[in-house]
Coordinates of N, CA and C in Angstrom, one line a residue:
M767 N 32.2 60.0 -49.6 CA 31.0 60.4 -50.1 C 31.0 61.9 -50.6
S768 N 30.6 62.4 -51.2 CA 31.0 63.8 -52.2 C 29.4 64.7 -51.0
L769 N 29.8 66.1 -51.2 CA 28.5 66.1 -50.7 C 27.7 66.6 -52.1
E770 N 27.6 66.2 -53.1 CA 26.3 66.3 -54.4 C 26.0 65.4 -54.0
I771 N 26.5 64.1 -53.8 CA 25.4 62.5 -53.5 C 24.9 62.8 -52.7
L772 N 25.2 63.1 -51.2 CA 24.4 63.9 -50.3 C 23.3 64.7 -50.6
M773 N 23.2 65.8 -51.3 CA 22.2 66.7 -51.3 C 21.6 66.6 -53.1
N774 N 21.7 65.0 -53.3 CA 20.9 64.5 -54.4 C 19.5 64.8 -53.7
S775 N 18.8 65.3 -55.4 CA 17.1 64.9 -54.6 C 17.1 63.5 -54.2
H776 N 17.3 62.3 -54.9 CA 16.6 61.3 -54.6 C 17.5 59.9 -53.4
S777 N 18.2 61.4 -53.1 CA 19.1 60.8 -51.7 C 18.6 60.5 -50.3
T778 N 18.7 59.1 -49.3 CA 18.0 59.2 -48.2 C 19.0 60.2 -47.2
F779 N 19.9 61.2 -47.6 CA 20.4 61.4 -46.1 C 20.1 62.4 -45.8
K780 N 19.2 63.4 -46.4 CA 17.8 63.9 -45.4 C 17.1 64.0 -44.5
P781 N 16.4 62.6 -45.1 CA 15.1 61.7 -44.0 C 16.1 60.9 -43.5
A782 N 16.6 60.6 -43.3 CA 17.6 59.5 -42.4 C 17.9 60.5 -41.1
L783 N 18.6 61.6 -41.9 CA 19.0 62.8 -40.8 C 17.5 63.2 -39.7
I784 N 16.8 63.6 -40.8 CA 15.6 64.0 -39.7 C 15.3 63.3 -38.9
M785 N 15.3 61.7 -39.4 CA 14.3 60.6 -38.5 C 15.5 60.5 -37.0
L786 N 16.3 60.4 -38.1 CA 17.4 60.1 -36.4 C 17.1 61.6 -35.3
F787 N 17.5 63.0 -35.7 CA 16.8 63.8 -34.9 C 15.2 63.3 -34.3
A788 N 14.2 63.2 -35.1 CA 13.3 62.7 -34.3 C 13.1 61.7 -33.4
A789 N 14.1 61.0 -33.7 CA 13.9 59.3 -32.9 C 15.2 60.2 -31.5
L790 N 16.1 60.7 -31.5 CA 16.4 61.3 -30.5 C 15.8 62.1 -29.6
I791 N 14.8 63.4 -30.1 CA 13.9 63.6 -29.6 C 12.6 62.6 -28.4
L792 N 12.5 61.9 -29.4 CA 11.5 60.5 -28.5 C 12.6 60.3 -27.8
Q793 N 13.5 59.5 -28.1 CA 14.2 59.4 -26.8 C 14.4 59.7 -25.5
F794 N 14.8 61.4 -25.4 CA 15.2 62.1 -24.7 C 13.7 62.3 -23.9
I795 N 12.9 62.1 -24.5 CA 10.8 62.3 -23.8 C 11.3 62.1 -22.2
P796 N 11.5 62.9 -21.5 CA 11.2 61.8 -20.3 C 9.4 61.1 -19.7
I797 N 9.8 59.7 -19.4 CA 9.1 59.5 -19.2 C 8.8 59.0 -17.7
A798 N 8.0 58.9 -16.4 CA 7.6 59.0 -15.3 C 7.8 57.6 -14.7
G799 N 8.5 57.1 -13.5 CA 8.3 55.7 -12.9 C 8.2 54.4 -13.5
D800 N 7.3 53.9 -13.5 CA 7.6 52.3 -13.8 C 7.3 52.5 -15.2
W801 N 7.0 53.2 -16.2 CA 6.7 53.7 -17.8 C 8.0 53.4 -18.3
V802 N 9.2 53.6 -17.9 CA 10.4 53.9 -18.5 C 10.9 52.9 -19.3
F803 N 10.0 51.0 -18.6 CA 10.4 49.9 -18.4 C 9.7 49.5 -20.1
W804 N 8.6 50.7 -20.9 CA 8.1 50.2 -21.9 C 8.2 51.3 -23.0
K805 N 9.2 52.3 -22.7 CA 9.6 53.0 -24.1 C 10.5 51.9 -25.0
P806 N 10.1 52.0 -26.0 CA 10.9 51.5 -27.1 C 12.5 52.1 -27.3
N807 N 13.4 51.8 -27.9 CA 14.3 52.2 -28.4 C 14.6 52.2 -29.9
F808 N 14.2 53.4 -30.0 CA 14.0 54.9 -31.0 C 15.1 54.8 -32.3
L809 N 15.6 54.6 -31.4 CA 17.6 54.5 -31.8 C 17.7 53.2 -32.6
L810 N 17.2 52.3 -32.0 CA 16.9 50.5 -32.7 C 15.9 50.8 -33.9
L811 N 14.9 51.6 -33.6 CA 13.6 50.9 -34.4 C 14.1 52.1 -36.0
M812 N 14.7 52.8 -35.7 CA 15.6 54.1 -36.9 C 16.5 53.1 -37.6
M813 N 17.0 52.2 -37.2 CA 18.6 51.7 -37.7 C 17.7 49.9 -38.2
I814 N 17.0 49.3 -37.4 CA 15.9 48.8 -38.7 C 15.5 49.1 -39.9
A815 N 14.6 50.2 -39.4 CA 13.8 50.5 -41.1 C 14.8 51.2 -42.1
W816 N 16.1 52.1 -41.9 CA 17.0 52.6 -42.8 C 17.7 51.1 -42.7
M817 N 18.2 50.1 -42.3 CA 19.2 48.7 -42.7 C 18.2 47.8 -43.6
L818 N 16.8 48.0 -43.7 CA 16.3 47.0 -44.2 C 16.0 47.5 -45.2
Y819 N 15.5 48.4 -45.6 CA 15.2 49.1 -47.0 C 16.6 49.1 -47.8
F820 N 17.9 49.8 -47.4 CA 18.8 50.7 -47.8 C 20.8 49.9 -47.3
P821 N 20.5 48.4 -47.4 CA 21.4 47.7 -46.5 C 23.0 49.0 -47.2
D822 N 23.2 48.7 -48.5 CA 23.9 49.5 -49.4 C 24.5 50.4 -48.9
Q823 N 23.7 51.5 -48.6 CA 23.9 52.5 -47.6 C 23.9 53.1 -46.6
Y824 N 23.0 52.0 -45.7 CA 23.1 52.0 -44.2 C 23.8 50.8 -43.5
G825 N 24.8 50.5 -43.9 CA 25.5 49.3 -43.0 C 25.3 48.9 -41.9
I826 N 26.3 47.9 -42.0 CA 26.9 47.7 -40.7 C 27.5 48.5 -39.7
E827 N 28.5 49.5 -40.8 CA 29.1 50.7 -39.4 C 27.9 51.7 -39.2
F828 N 27.0 51.6 -40.2 CA 25.9 52.9 -39.3 C 25.0 51.8 -37.9
A829 N 25.0 50.5 -38.3 CA 24.4 49.9 -36.8 C 25.6 50.2 -35.3
V830 N 26.6 49.8 -36.1 CA 27.8 50.3 -34.7 C 27.9 51.7 -34.3
I831 N 27.5 53.0 -35.1 CA 27.7 54.9 -35.6 C 26.2 54.3 -34.4
M832 N 24.8 54.0 -34.7 CA 23.8 54.0 -33.4 C 24.2 53.3 -32.2
G833 N 24.7 52.4 -32.4 CA 24.9 51.8 -30.9 C 25.7 52.6 -30.3
V834 N 26.7 53.2 -30.5 CA 27.4 54.1 -30.1 C 26.7 55.1 -29.5
F835 N 25.8 55.5 -30.4 CA 24.6 56.9 -29.9 C 24.3 56.2 -28.8
S836 N 23.3 55.1 -29.0 CA 22.4 54.7 -28.2 C 23.2 54.2 -26.1
D837 N 25.1 54.2 -26.8 CA 25.6 53.8 -25.4 C 25.6 55.2 -24.6
F838 N 26.1 56.0 -25.2 CA 26.2 57.3 -24.7 C 24.7 58.0 -24.3
I839 N 23.5 57.4 -24.8 CA 22.1 58.0 -24.2 C 22.0 57.8 -23.4
F840 N 22.0 56.1 -23.4 CA 21.4 55.4 -21.9 C 22.8 55.4 -21.1
L841 N 23.9 55.5 -21.0 CA 24.9 56.2 -20.3 C 25.4 54.2 -20.1
S842 N 25.0 53.5 -20.3 CA 25.8 52.0 -20.3 C 26.7 52.6 -20.8
T843 N 27.6 51.1 -20.5 CA 29.3 50.5 -20.7 C 29.2 50.9 -22.4
L844 N 30.3 51.0 -22.5 CA 30.0 51.3 -24.5 C 30.7 50.0 -25.0
G845 N 30.2 49.7 -25.5 CA 29.9 48.1 -26.6 C 28.6 47.8 -26.3
Y846 N 28.2 47.8 -24.8 CA 26.7 47.3 -24.8 C 25.7 47.2 -26.0
H847 N 25.5 48.7 -26.7 CA 24.6 48.8 -27.0 C 25.7 48.5 -28.8
V848 N 26.5 48.6 -28.9 CA 27.4 48.9 -30.5 C 27.6 46.6 -30.1
L849 N 27.0 46.1 -30.1 CA 27.0 44.5 -29.7 C 26.2 44.5 -30.4
I850 N 24.8 44.7 -29.3 CA 23.6 44.4 -29.7 C 23.1 45.1 -31.2
F851 N 23.0 45.9 -31.5 CA 23.0 46.7 -32.9 C 23.8 46.2 -33.8
S852 N 24.4 45.6 -33.5 CA 25.8 44.9 -35.1 C 24.9 43.6 -35.3
I853 N 24.5 42.8 -34.1 CA 24.0 41.4 -34.7 C 22.6 42.0 -35.3
S854 N 22.2 42.6 -34.6 CA 20.8 42.9 -35.3 C 21.0 43.1 -36.6
G855 N 22.5 44.5 -36.6 CA 22.5 44.5 -38.2 C 22.6 43.5 -39.2
L856 N 23.8 42.4 -38.7 CA 23.9 41.7 -39.5 C 22.8 40.8 -40.3
I857 N 21.8 40.2 -38.5 CA 20.8 39.9 -39.5 C 19.6 40.6 -40.2
L858 N 19.4 41.9 -40.0 CA 19.3 42.9 -41.3 C 19.4 42.5 -42.6
I859 N 20.8 42.7 -42.8 CA 21.8 43.0 -44.3 C 21.2 41.2 -44.7
F860 N 21.2 40.3 -43.6 CA 20.9 38.8 -44.0 C 19.7 38.7 -44.7
F861 N 18.8 39.3 -44.3 CA 16.8 39.6 -44.4 C 16.4 40.3 -45.8
H862 N 17.8 41.4 -46.2 CA 17.3 42.1 -46.4 C 16.0 42.2 -47.9
R863 N 16.6 41.0 -49.0 CA 16.3 40.5 -50.0 C 14.9 40.1 -49.7
I864 N 14.4 39.3 -48.7 CA 13.5 38.9 -48.4 C 12.3 39.4 -48.2
V865 N 11.9 40.9 -47.0 CA 11.8 41.2 -46.4 C 10.9 42.4 -47.1
V866 N 11.5 43.4 -47.5 CA 10.9 44.3 -48.5 C 10.1 43.4 -49.6
Y867 N 10.4 42.8 -49.7 CA 9.3 42.0 -50.7 C 7.6 41.7 -49.8
L868 N 7.1 41.7 -48.7 CA 6.7 41.3 -47.9 C 5.5 41.9 -47.7
H869 N 4.1 41.5 -47.2 CA 3.0 42.9 -47.1 C 3.8 43.4 -45.5
L870 N 3.1 44.6 -45.2 CA 3.0 45.0 -43.9 C 3.0 44.4 -42.7
I871 N 2.2 43.6 -42.9 CA 1.8 42.8 -41.3 C 3.0 41.3 -41.4
H872 N 3.2 41.1 -42.3 CA 4.4 40.2 -42.4 C 5.8 41.0 -41.7
R873 N 6.2 42.1 -42.3 CA 7.1 42.8 -41.9 C 7.5 43.2 -40.3
V874 N 6.0 43.8 -40.2 CA 5.9 43.7 -38.9 C 6.2 42.5 -38.0
T875 N 5.6 41.5 -38.9 CA 6.1 39.5 -37.5 C 7.4 39.7 -37.9
L876 N 8.1 40.3 -38.4 CA 9.6 39.9 -38.6 C 10.3 40.7 -37.7
V877 N 9.6 42.1 -38.2 CA 10.5 43.2 -37.0 C 10.5 42.7 -35.7
F878 N 9.2 42.0 -35.3 CA 8.8 42.0 -34.0 C 9.5 40.5 -33.5
L879 N 9.8 39.4 -33.9 CA 10.6 38.9 -33.8 C 12.6 39.0 -33.8
M880 N 12.4 40.0 -34.3 CA 13.8 40.6 -34.6 C 13.7 41.6 -33.1
L881 N 13.1 42.1 -32.9 CA 13.2 42.9 -31.1 C 12.9 41.9 -30.2
L882 N 12.6 40.9 -30.3 CA 12.5 39.6 -29.0 C 13.7 39.6 -29.0
L883 N 14.9 39.0 -29.9 CA 15.7 38.4 -30.2 C 16.5 39.3 -29.8
V884 N 16.3 40.9 -29.7 CA 17.3 41.9 -29.3 C 17.0 41.6 -28.1
E885 N 16.1 42.1 -27.6 CA 15.3 41.9 -25.7 C 15.7 40.7 -25.0
F886 N 16.0 39.4 -26.0 CA 16.7 39.0 -24.9 C 18.1 38.6 -25.3
M887 N 18.9 39.0 -25.9 CA 20.5 39.7 -26.5 C 20.9 40.3 -25.0
R888 N 19.1 41.8 -24.6 CA 19.5 42.7 -23.5 C 19.3 41.5 -22.1
A889 N 18.4 41.2 -21.8 CA 18.6 40.3 -20.8 C 19.6 39.3 -20.4
G890 N 20.2 38.9 -21.7 CA 21.1 37.9 -21.3 C 22.4 38.7 -20.9
L891 N 22.7 39.6 -21.4 CA 23.6 40.6 -20.9 C 23.6 41.1 -19.5
D892 N 22.0 41.3 -19.1 CA 21.9 42.3 -17.8 C 22.0 41.1 -17.0
S893 N 21.9 40.3 -17.3 CA 21.9 38.9 -16.5 C 23.3 38.6 -16.1
S894 N 24.0 38.9 -16.9 CA 25.3 38.8 -16.2 C 25.4 39.7 -15.3
I895 N 25.2 40.7 -15.8 CA 25.4 41.5 -14.2 C 24.7 42.1 -13.1
D896 N 23.9 40.8 -13.1 CA 23.0 40.6 -12.0 C 22.0 41.8 -12.3
K897 N 21.2 42.1 -13.0 CA 20.0 43.2 -13.5 C 18.6 42.2 -14.0
L898 N 18.3 41.9 -13.4 CA 17.0 41.3 -13.5 C 15.9 41.8 -14.9
L899 N 15.4 41.2 -15.1 CA 14.2 41.8 -16.4 C 13.3 40.8 -16.5
S900 N 12.1 40.8 -16.4 CA 10.8 39.8 -16.4 C 10.5 39.2 -17.8
I901 N 9.9 38.3 -18.1 CA 9.9 37.6 -19.5 C 8.4 38.5 -19.9
E902 N 7.5 39.1 -19.1 CA 6.6 39.5 -19.4 C 7.2 40.9 -20.0
A903 N 8.1 41.4 -19.2 CA 8.3 43.2 -20.1 C 9.0 42.8 -21.1
I904 N 9.8 41.7 -21.2 CA 10.7 41.6 -22.7 C 9.4 41.7 -23.9
L905 N 8.0 40.7 -23.6 CA 7.4 40.1 -25.0 C 6.4 41.7 -25.1
F906 N 6.1 42.8 -23.7 CA 5.1 43.6 -24.1 C 6.5 44.8 -25.2
L907 N 7.1 45.3 -24.7 CA 8.5 46.2 -24.8 C 8.8 45.7 -26.5
A908 N 8.4 44.8 -26.4 CA 8.9 44.0 -28.5 C 7.5 44.5 -29.3
V909 N 6.1 43.7 -28.3 CA 5.0 44.8 -29.1 C 4.7 45.6 -29.2
I910 N 5.0 46.8 -27.8 CA 5.5 48.0 -28.2 C 5.7 48.3 -29.4
S911 N 7.4 48.6 -29.1 CA 8.1 48.7 -30.4 C 7.6 48.4 -31.7
A912 N 7.4 47.1 -32.1 CA 6.8 46.8 -33.6 C 5.7 47.9 -33.8
I913 N 4.7 48.0 -32.5 CA 3.9 49.0 -33.5 C 4.2 50.4 -33.4
C914 N 5.9 50.8 -32.9 CA 6.3 52.1 -33.2 C 6.7 52.0 -35.0
W915 N 7.1 50.9 -34.7 CA 7.9 50.4 -36.0 C 7.3 51.1 -37.2
I916 N 5.9 50.5 -37.0 CA 5.2 50.8 -38.2 C 5.3 51.8 -39.0
P917 N 5.0 53.2 -38.4 CA 5.6 54.6 -39.1 C 6.3 54.7 -39.6
L918 N 7.7 54.4 -38.9 CA 8.7 54.2 -39.7 C 9.5 53.4 -40.7
D919 N 8.8 52.3 -41.2 CA 8.2 51.2 -42.4 C 7.8 52.4 -43.2
K920 N 7.0 53.3 -42.9 CA 5.4 53.2 -43.5 C 6.7 54.5 -44.8
V921 N 7.6 55.2 -43.7 CA 7.9 56.2 -44.5 C 9.3 56.0 -44.9
V922 N 10.0 54.9 -44.1 CA 11.8 54.3 -45.5 C 10.8 53.7 -46.3
R923 N 10.3 52.8 -46.4 CA 9.2 52.5 -47.3 C 9.3 53.1 -49.0
H924 N 8.5 54.1 -48.5 CA 8.4 55.4 -49.4 C 9.4 56.2 -49.8
F925 N 10.6 56.3 -49.3 CA 12.1 56.4 -50.2 C 12.6 55.4 -50.9
Y926 N 12.2 54.3 -50.3 CA 12.7 52.5 -51.2 C 12.2 52.5 -52.7
L927 N 10.5 52.7 -52.5 CA 9.8 53.1 -54.0 C 10.3 54.0 -54.7
L928 N 10.8 55.5 -54.1 CA 11.2 56.2 -54.9 C 12.4 56.1 -55.4
Q929 N 13.5 55.0 -54.9 CA 14.6 54.9 -55.8 C 15.0 53.4 -56.5
K930 N 14.0 52.7 -56.4 CA 13.5 52.0 -57.3 C 12.9 52.2 -58.6

């Protein structure tokens, strides 16, 4: 990919990079006590938003890179988030053609279901190492994450409509 393509006026590279830095800042904001379990994974939300609208530019490689970033940020075993993000990315690529034409409430509902799947995958992987997570926490985290995804969807959809 040449520098001219990246710096094109209709390129999504700059907005994606800015959103990545914003997601990293939000991810690093400290939260005290038990509230840390209610904090959405902003890198996952960013990955969902960009892969949903631009699967050709932000494909499975993007999901793997975001998974590696998450593994380093959360200090988890290398590959833990890569597996989760890759499976999510494959599902997003599969449903891309349907989801971009839906109304916002339907997109939020589908992203909520995707986030539920991700949280259940995390719970399954965590249970294999005897780290328990309650079902209520999974549901509430998916709801909070879906609400936090709405502004990301608005921004990325704006760039999608500009390129259309």
